[in-house]
Short mmCIF file of C-alpha atoms and ligand atoms in Angstrom, two decimals:
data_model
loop_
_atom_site.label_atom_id
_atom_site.label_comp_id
_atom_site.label_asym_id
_atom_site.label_seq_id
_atom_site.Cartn_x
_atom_site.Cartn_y
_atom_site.Cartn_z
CA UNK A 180 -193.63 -79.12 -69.40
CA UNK A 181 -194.90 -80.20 -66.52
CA UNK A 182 -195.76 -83.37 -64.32
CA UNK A 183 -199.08 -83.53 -63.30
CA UNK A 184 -198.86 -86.95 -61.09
CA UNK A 185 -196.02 -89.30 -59.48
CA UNK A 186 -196.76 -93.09 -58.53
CA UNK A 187 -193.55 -94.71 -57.01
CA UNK A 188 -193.38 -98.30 -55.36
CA UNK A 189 -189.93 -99.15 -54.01
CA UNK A 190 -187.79 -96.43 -54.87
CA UNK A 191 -184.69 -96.37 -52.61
CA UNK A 192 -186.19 -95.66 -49.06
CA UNK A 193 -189.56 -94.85 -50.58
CA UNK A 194 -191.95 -97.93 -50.03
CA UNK A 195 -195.39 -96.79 -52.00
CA UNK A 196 -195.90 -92.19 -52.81
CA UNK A 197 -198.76 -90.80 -55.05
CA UNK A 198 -198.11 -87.05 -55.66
CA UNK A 199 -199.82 -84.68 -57.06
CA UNK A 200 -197.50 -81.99 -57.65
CA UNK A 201 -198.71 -77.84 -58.19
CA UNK A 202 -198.05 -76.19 -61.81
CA UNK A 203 -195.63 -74.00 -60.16
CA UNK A 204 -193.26 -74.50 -57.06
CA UNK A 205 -193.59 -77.38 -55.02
CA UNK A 206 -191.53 -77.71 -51.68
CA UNK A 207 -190.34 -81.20 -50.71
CA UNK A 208 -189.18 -81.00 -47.05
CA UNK A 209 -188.08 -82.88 -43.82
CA UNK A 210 -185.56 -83.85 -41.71
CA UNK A 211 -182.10 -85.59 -43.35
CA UNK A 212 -182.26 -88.87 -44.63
CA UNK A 213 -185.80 -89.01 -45.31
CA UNK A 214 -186.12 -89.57 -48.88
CA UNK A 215 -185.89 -85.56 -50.43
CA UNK A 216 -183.52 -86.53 -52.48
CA UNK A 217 -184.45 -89.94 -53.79
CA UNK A 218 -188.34 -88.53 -54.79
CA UNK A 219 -186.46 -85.64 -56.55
CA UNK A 220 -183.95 -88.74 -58.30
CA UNK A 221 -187.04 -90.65 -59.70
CA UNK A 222 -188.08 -87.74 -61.43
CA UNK A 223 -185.36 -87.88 -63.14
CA UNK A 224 -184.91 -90.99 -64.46
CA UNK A 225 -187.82 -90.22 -66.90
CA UNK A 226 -185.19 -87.68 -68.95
CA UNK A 227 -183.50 -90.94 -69.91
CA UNK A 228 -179.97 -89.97 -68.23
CA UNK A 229 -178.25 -91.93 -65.70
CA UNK A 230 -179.22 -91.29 -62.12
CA UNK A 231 -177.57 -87.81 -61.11
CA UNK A 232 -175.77 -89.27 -58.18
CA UNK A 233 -174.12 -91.71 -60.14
CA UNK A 234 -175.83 -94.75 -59.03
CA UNK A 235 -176.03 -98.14 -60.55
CA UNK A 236 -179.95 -99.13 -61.45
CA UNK A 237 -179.51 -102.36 -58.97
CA UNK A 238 -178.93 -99.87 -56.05
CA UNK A 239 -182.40 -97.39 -56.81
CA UNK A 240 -184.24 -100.38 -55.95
CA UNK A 241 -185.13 -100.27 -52.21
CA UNK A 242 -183.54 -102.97 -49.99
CA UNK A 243 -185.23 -106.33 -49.29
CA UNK A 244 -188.07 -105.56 -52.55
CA UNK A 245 -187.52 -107.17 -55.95
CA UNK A 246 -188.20 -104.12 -58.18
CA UNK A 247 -189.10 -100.91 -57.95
CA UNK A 248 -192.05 -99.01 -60.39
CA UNK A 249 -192.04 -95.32 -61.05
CA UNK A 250 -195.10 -93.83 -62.90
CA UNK A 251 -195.93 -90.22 -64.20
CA UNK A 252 -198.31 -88.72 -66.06
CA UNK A 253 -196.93 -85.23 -67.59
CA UNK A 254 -197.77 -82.66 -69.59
CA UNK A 255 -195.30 -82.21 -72.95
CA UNK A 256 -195.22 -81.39 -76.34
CA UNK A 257 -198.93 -79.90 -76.06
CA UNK A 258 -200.37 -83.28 -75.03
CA UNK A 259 -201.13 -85.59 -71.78
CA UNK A 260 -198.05 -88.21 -72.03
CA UNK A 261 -197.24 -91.10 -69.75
CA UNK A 262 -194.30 -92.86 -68.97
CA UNK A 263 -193.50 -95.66 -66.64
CA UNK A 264 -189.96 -97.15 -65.57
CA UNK A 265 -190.32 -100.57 -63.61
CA UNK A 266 -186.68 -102.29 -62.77
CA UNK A 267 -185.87 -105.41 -61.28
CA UNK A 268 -182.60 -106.95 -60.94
CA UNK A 269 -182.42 -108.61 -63.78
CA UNK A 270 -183.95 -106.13 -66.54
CA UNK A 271 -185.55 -102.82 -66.84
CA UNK A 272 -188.82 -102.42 -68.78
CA UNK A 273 -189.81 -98.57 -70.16
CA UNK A 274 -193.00 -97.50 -71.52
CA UNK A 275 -193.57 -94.36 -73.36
CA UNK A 276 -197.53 -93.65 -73.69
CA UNK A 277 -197.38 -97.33 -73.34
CA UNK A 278 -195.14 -98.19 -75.91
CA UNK A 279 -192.60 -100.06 -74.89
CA UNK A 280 -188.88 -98.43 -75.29
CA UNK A 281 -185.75 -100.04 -76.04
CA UNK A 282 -183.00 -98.02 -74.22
CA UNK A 283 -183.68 -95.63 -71.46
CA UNK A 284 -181.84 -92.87 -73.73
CA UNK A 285 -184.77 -93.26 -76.12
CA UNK A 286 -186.89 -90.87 -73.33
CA UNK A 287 -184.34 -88.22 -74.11
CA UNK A 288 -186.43 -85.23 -75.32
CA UNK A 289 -189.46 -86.63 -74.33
CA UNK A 290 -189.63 -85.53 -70.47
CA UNK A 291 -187.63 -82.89 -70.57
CA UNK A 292 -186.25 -81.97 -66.78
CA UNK A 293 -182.69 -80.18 -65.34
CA UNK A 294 -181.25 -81.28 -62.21
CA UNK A 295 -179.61 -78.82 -59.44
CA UNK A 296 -177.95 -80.86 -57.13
CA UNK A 297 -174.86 -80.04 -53.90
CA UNK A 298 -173.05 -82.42 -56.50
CA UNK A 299 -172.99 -80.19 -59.39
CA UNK A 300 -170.82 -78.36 -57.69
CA UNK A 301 -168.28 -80.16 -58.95
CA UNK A 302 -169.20 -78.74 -62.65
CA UNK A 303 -166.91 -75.90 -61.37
CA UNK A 304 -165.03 -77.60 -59.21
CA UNK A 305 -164.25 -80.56 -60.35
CA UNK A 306 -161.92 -82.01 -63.35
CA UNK A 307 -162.48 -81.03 -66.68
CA UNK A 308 -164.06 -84.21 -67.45
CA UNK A 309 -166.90 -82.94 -65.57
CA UNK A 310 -167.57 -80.23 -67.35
CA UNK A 311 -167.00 -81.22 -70.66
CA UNK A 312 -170.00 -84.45 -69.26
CA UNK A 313 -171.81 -81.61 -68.64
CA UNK A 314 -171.91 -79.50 -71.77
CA UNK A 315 -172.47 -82.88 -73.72
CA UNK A 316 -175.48 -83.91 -71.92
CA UNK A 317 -176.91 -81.07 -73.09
CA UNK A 318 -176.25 -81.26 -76.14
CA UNK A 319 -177.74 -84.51 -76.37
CA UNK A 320 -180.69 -83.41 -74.60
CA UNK A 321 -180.83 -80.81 -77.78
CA UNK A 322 -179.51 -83.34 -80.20
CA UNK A 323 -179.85 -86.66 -79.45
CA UNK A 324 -177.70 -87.27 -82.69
CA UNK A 325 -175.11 -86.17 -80.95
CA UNK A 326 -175.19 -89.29 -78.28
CA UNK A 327 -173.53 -91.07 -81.52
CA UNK A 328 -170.65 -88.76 -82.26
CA UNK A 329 -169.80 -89.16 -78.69
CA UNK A 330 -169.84 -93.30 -78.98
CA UNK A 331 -168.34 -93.00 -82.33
CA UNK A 332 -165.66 -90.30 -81.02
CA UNK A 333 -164.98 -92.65 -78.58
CA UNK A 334 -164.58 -96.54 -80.00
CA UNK A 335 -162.35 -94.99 -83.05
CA UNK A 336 -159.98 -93.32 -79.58
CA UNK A 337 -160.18 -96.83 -77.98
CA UNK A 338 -158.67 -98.24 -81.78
CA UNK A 339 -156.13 -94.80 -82.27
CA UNK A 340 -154.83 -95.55 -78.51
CA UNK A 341 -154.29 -99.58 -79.07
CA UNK A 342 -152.84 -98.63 -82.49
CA UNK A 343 -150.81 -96.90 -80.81
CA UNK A 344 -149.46 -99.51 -78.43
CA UNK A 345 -149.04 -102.12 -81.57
CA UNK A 346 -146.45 -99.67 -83.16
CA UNK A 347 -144.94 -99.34 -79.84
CA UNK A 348 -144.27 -102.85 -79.50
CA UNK A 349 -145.06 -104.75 -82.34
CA UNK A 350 -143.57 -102.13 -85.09
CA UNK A 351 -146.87 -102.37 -87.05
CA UNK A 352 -147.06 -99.72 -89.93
CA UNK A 353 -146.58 -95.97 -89.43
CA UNK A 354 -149.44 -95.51 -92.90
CA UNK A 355 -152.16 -96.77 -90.75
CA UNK A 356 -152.22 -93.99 -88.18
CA UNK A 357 -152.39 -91.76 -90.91
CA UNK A 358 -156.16 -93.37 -91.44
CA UNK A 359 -157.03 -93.37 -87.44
CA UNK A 360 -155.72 -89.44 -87.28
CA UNK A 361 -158.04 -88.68 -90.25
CA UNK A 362 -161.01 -90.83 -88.63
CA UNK A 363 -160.85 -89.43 -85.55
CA UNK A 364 -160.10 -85.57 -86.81
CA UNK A 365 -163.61 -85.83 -88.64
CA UNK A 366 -165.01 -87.30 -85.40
CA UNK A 367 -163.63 -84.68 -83.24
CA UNK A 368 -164.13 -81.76 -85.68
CA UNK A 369 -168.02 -82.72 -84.92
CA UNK A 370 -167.76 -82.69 -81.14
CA UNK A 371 -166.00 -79.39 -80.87
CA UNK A 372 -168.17 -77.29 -83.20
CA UNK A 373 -171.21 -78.78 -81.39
CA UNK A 374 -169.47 -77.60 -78.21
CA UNK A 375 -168.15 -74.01 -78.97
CA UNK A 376 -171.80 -73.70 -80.75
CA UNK A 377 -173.44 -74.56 -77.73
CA UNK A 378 -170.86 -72.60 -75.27
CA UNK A 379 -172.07 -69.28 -76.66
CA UNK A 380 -175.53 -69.92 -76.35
CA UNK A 381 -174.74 -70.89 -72.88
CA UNK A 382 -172.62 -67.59 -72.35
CA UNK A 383 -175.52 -65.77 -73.49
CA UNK A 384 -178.23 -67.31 -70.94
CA UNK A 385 -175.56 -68.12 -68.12
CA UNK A 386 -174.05 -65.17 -67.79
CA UNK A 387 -176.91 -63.30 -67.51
CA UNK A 388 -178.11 -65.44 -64.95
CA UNK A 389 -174.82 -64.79 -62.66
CA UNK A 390 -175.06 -61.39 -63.56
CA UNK A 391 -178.33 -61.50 -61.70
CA UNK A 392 -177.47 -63.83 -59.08
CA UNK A 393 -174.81 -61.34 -57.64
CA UNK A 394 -176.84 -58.20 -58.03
CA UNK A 395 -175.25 -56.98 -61.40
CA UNK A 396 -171.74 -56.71 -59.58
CA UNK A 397 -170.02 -59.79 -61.15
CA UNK A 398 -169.66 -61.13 -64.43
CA UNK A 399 -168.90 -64.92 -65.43
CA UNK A 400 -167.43 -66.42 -68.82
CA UNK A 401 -166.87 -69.23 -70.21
CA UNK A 402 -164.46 -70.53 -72.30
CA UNK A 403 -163.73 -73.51 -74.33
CA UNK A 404 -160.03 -74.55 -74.83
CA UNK A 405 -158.86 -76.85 -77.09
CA UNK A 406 -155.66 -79.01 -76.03
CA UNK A 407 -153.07 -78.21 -78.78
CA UNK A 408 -150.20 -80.19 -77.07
CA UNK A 409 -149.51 -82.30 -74.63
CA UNK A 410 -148.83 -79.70 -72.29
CA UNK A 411 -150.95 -76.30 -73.87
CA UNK A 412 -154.27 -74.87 -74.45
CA UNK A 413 -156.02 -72.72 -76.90
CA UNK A 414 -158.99 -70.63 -76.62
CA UNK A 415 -161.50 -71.14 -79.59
CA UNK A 416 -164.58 -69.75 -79.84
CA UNK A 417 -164.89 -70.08 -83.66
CA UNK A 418 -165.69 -73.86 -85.84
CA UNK A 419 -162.43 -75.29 -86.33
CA UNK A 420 -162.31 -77.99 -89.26
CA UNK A 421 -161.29 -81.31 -89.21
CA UNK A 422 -157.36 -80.76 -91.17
CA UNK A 423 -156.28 -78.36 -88.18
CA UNK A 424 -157.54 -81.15 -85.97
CA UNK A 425 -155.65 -83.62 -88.35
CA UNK A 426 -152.76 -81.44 -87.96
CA UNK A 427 -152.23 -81.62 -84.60
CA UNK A 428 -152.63 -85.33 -83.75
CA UNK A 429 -149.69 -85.32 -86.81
CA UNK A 430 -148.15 -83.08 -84.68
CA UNK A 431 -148.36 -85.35 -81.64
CA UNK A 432 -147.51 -88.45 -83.14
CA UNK A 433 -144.20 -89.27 -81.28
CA UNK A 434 -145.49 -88.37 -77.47
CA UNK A 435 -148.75 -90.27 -78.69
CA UNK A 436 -146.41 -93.53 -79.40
CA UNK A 437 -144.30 -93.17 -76.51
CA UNK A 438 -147.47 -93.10 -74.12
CA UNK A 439 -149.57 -95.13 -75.93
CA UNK A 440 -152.75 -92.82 -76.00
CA UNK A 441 -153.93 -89.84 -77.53
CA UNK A 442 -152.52 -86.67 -76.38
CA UNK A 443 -155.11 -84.15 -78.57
CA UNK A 444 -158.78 -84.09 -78.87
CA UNK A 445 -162.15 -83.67 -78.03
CA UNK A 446 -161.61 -85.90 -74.59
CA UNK A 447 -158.98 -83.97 -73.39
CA UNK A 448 -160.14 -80.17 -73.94
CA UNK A 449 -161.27 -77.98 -71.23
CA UNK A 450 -164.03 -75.50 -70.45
CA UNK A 451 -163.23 -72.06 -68.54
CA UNK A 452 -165.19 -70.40 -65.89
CA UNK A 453 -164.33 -67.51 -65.32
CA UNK A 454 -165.59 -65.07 -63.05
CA UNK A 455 -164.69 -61.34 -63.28
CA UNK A 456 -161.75 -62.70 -65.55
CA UNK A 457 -160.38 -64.87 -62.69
CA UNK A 458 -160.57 -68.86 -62.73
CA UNK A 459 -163.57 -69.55 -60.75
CA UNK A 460 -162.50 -73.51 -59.76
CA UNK A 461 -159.14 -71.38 -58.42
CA UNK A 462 -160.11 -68.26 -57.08
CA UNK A 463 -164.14 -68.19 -56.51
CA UNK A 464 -165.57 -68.44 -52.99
CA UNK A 465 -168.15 -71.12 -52.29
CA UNK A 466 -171.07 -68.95 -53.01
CA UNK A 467 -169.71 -67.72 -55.98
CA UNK A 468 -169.06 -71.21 -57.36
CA UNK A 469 -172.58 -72.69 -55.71
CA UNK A 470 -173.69 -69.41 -58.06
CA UNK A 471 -171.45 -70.20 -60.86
CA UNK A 472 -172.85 -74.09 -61.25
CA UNK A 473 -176.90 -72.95 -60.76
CA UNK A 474 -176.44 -70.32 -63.72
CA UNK A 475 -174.80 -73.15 -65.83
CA UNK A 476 -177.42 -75.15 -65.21
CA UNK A 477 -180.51 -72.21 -65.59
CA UNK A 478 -178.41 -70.90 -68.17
CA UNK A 479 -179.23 -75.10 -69.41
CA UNK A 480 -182.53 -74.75 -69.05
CA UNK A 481 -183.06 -71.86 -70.29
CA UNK A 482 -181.56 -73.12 -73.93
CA UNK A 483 -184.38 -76.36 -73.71
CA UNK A 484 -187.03 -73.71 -73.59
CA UNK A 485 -185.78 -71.49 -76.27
CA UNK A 486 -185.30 -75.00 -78.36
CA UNK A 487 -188.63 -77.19 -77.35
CA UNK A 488 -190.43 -73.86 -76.61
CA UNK A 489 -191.36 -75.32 -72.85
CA UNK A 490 -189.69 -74.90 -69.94
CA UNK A 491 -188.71 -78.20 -68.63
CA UNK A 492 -189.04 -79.17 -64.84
CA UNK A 493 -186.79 -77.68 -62.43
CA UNK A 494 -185.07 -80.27 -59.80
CA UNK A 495 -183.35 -77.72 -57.85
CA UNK A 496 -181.87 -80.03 -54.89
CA UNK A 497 -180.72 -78.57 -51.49
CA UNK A 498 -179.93 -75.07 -53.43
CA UNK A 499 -180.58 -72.39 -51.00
CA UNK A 500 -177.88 -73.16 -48.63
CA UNK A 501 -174.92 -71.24 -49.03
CA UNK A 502 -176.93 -68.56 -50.71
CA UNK A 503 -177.04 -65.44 -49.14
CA UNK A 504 -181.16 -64.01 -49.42
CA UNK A 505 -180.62 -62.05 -52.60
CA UNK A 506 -179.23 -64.69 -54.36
CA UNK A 507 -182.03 -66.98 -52.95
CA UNK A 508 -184.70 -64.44 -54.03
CA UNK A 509 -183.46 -64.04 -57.43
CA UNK A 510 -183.06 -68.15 -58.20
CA UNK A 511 -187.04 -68.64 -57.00
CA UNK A 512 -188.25 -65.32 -59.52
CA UNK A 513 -186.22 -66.32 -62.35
CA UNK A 514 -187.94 -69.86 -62.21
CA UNK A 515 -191.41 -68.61 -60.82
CA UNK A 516 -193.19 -69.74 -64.42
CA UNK A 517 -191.53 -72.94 -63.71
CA UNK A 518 -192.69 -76.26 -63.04
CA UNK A 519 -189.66 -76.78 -59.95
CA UNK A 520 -189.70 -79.15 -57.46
CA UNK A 521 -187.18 -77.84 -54.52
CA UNK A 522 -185.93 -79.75 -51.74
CA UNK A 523 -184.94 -78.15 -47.98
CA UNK A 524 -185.02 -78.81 -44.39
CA UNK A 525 -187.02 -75.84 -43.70
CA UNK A 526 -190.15 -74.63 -46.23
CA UNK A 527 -190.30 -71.26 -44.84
CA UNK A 528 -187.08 -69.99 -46.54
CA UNK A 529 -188.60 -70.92 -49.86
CA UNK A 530 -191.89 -70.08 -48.64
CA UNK A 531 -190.76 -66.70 -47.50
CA UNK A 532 -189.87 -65.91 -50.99
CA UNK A 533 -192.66 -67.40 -53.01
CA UNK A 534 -196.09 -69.13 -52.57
CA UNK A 535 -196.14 -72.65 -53.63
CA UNK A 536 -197.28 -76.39 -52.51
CA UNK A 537 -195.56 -78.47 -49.59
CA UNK A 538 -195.08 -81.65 -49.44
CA UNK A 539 -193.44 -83.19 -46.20
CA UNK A 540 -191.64 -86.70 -46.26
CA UNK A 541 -190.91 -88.49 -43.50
CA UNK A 542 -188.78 -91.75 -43.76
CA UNK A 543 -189.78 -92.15 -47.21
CA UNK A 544 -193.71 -91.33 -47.02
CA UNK A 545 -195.66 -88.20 -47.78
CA UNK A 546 -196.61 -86.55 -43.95
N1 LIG B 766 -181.88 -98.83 -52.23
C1 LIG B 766 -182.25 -98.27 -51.09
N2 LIG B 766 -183.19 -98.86 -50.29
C2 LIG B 766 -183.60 -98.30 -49.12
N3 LIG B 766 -183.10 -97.14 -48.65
C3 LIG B 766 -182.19 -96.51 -49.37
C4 LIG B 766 -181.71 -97.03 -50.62
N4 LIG B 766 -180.80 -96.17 -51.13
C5 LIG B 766 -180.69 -95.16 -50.25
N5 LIG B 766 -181.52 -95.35 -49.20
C6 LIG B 766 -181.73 -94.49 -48.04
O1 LIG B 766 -182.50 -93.36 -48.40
C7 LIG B 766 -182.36 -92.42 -47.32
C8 LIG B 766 -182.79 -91.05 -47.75
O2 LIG B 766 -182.00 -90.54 -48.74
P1 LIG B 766 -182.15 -89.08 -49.39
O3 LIG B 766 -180.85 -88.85 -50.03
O4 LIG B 766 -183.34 -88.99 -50.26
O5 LIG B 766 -182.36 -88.16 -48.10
P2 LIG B 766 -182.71 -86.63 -48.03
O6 LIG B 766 -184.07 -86.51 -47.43
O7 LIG B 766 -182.48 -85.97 -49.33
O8 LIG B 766 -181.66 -86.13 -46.94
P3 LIG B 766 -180.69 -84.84 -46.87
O9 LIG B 766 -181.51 -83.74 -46.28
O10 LIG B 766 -179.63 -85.28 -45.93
O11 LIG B 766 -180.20 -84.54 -48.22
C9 LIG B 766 -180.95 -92.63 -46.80
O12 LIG B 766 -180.99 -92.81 -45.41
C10 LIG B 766 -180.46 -93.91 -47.48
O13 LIG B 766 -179.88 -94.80 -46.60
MG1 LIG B 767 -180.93 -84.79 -50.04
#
């Protein structure tokens, strides 16, 4: 996969670019708070996820303008493709080799691209929420079936939890949470297979990655634990079915009542990183965690390619810092076949590593 041409009018602080990006790695640098970021952003919105920093679509479009247009032409699925993204503040219109698209999700699969941003950090970092966002992105990415689960996971939680309320209060009938802990059991059953299936293919290409990344001196796990109880974890690495699931909500009824939500379940399980056996959100130094969250997301990428059979676009964002030069060197050979767009203050770092094309911005134009 790869893009072969970028037309943006009012994205963020970028007025009007045309780019013509290189096959392999193309270096997007400047001074702070000149628009690295934001180019590397509207690239992104043509996977059909959210904006990576969280953003609502109202605020991508730069101040004072109306709407903002994003264009690229691509190479994917052993064809040209096109697709263009124009949003005002009222509505957002997407075309798809000029068909127009419904939902922005409907791109997922299409362009297929993984971020590396300073943010993604908090993939090891951060709450378990994060993580478990993470690992389901990519399944949908894989699976875009499984964007339904999710929704469908989550509206029959929304009706368990205010079930759960009415018997608090309103002493509605014990029989019907019988039905919600069998609906959502089946529901969750779905989510956690998808995840423990995906978690050792992610092992597999992650580790390896960190393995790598440190010089074959550390090695990182991962884990996926299941909430049993309110207040303890289980590590699963096999399908579990839906009655053990069933089981446990049974189990949890009374707590469930007294708090009014759902104590057990796909929302509330947690995924380990470990490095050399140790906790790596508790115990790992900044590089190792910086290290951690790249392989996670190579380790990502690398499961796209083995799927789709193309390596999707590389968005590696501000990655080299905190990187000592091994680490650096491996990161820009593993992806050297890559289509990666990288951002930095300084090009020679990158360019000291590997030969690629430079692109300079400078309050939001190309120099
Ligand atoms: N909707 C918008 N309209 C105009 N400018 C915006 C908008 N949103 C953000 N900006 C501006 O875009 C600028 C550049 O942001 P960006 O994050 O791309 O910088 P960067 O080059 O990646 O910098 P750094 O090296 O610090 O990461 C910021 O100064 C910000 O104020
Ligand atoms: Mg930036």
């Amino acid at each position: 996969m790869n893009v072969n041409s970028i037309h943006i009018s009012n994205y963020r602080n970028i007025g009007e670019m045309e780019l013509f990006p290189y096959k392999g790695v193309n270096v997007i640098f400047g001074e702070n708070a000149q628009g690295k970021t934001n180019l590397l952003e509207s690239i992104w919105l043509f996977s059909g996820f959210r904006s990576f920093r969280g953003s609502k679509d109202n605020e991508l479009i730069k101040f004072g303008e109306d709407y903002l247009k994003s264009e690229i032409d691509f190479y994917g699925a052993g064809r040209e493709q096109s697709a263009k993204i124009v949003i005002s503040r009222q509505s957002k219109k997407i075309l798809l080799n000029s068909v127009p698209v419904t939902a922005a999700s409907r791109l997922i699969g299409n362009f297929n691209c993984v971020v590396f941003s300073p943010a993604y950090l908090s993939l090891v970092k951060g709450s378990p929420s994060e993580r478990r966002r993470f690992i389901d992105s990519a399944i949908c990415q894989i699976k875009p079936s499984y964007t339904k689960s999710i929704s469908d996971y989550n509206k029959v939680l929304v009706q368990r939890n205010s079930f759960l309320k009415d018997l608090k209060f309103n002493n509605s009938s014990y029989d019907f949470l019988e039905i919600w802990n069998q609906k959502l059991a089946q529901l969750a059953a779905v989510i956690i297979n998808e995840r423990i299936s995906y978690i050792k293919r992610l092992s597999a290409t992650a580790s390896d990655i960190y393995l790598g990344l440190s010089g074959e001196k550390e090695q990182m796990d991962i884990e996926y634990k299941m909430r049993v109880s309110s207040n303890r974890y289980e590590s699963v690495s096999e399908n579990v079915d839906a009655e053990h699931i069933e089981k446990l909500l049974k189990q949890s009824e009374n707590s469930d009542i007294m708090y009014g939500s759902t104590n057990i379940g796909a929302h509330h399980d947690e995924i380990d990183i470990k490095i050399d056996n140790m906790s790596a959100k508790s115990f790992g130094s900044q590089g190792q965690q910086r290290s951690a969250a790249l392989a996670l997301k190579l380790g990502e990428a690398e499961i796209l390619k083995e799927i789709t059979g193309e390596r999707p676009v590389a968005l590696l964002d501000d990655v080299m810092s905190e990187l000592d030069v091994n680490r650096q060197d491996y990161i820009l050979n593993h992806i050297k076949d890559w289509q990666v767009f990288i951002t930095c203050c300084e090009p020679s770092t990158v360019l000291r590593l590997c030969e690629g094309k430079t692109f300079e911005i400078s309050n939001g134009r190309l120099k």
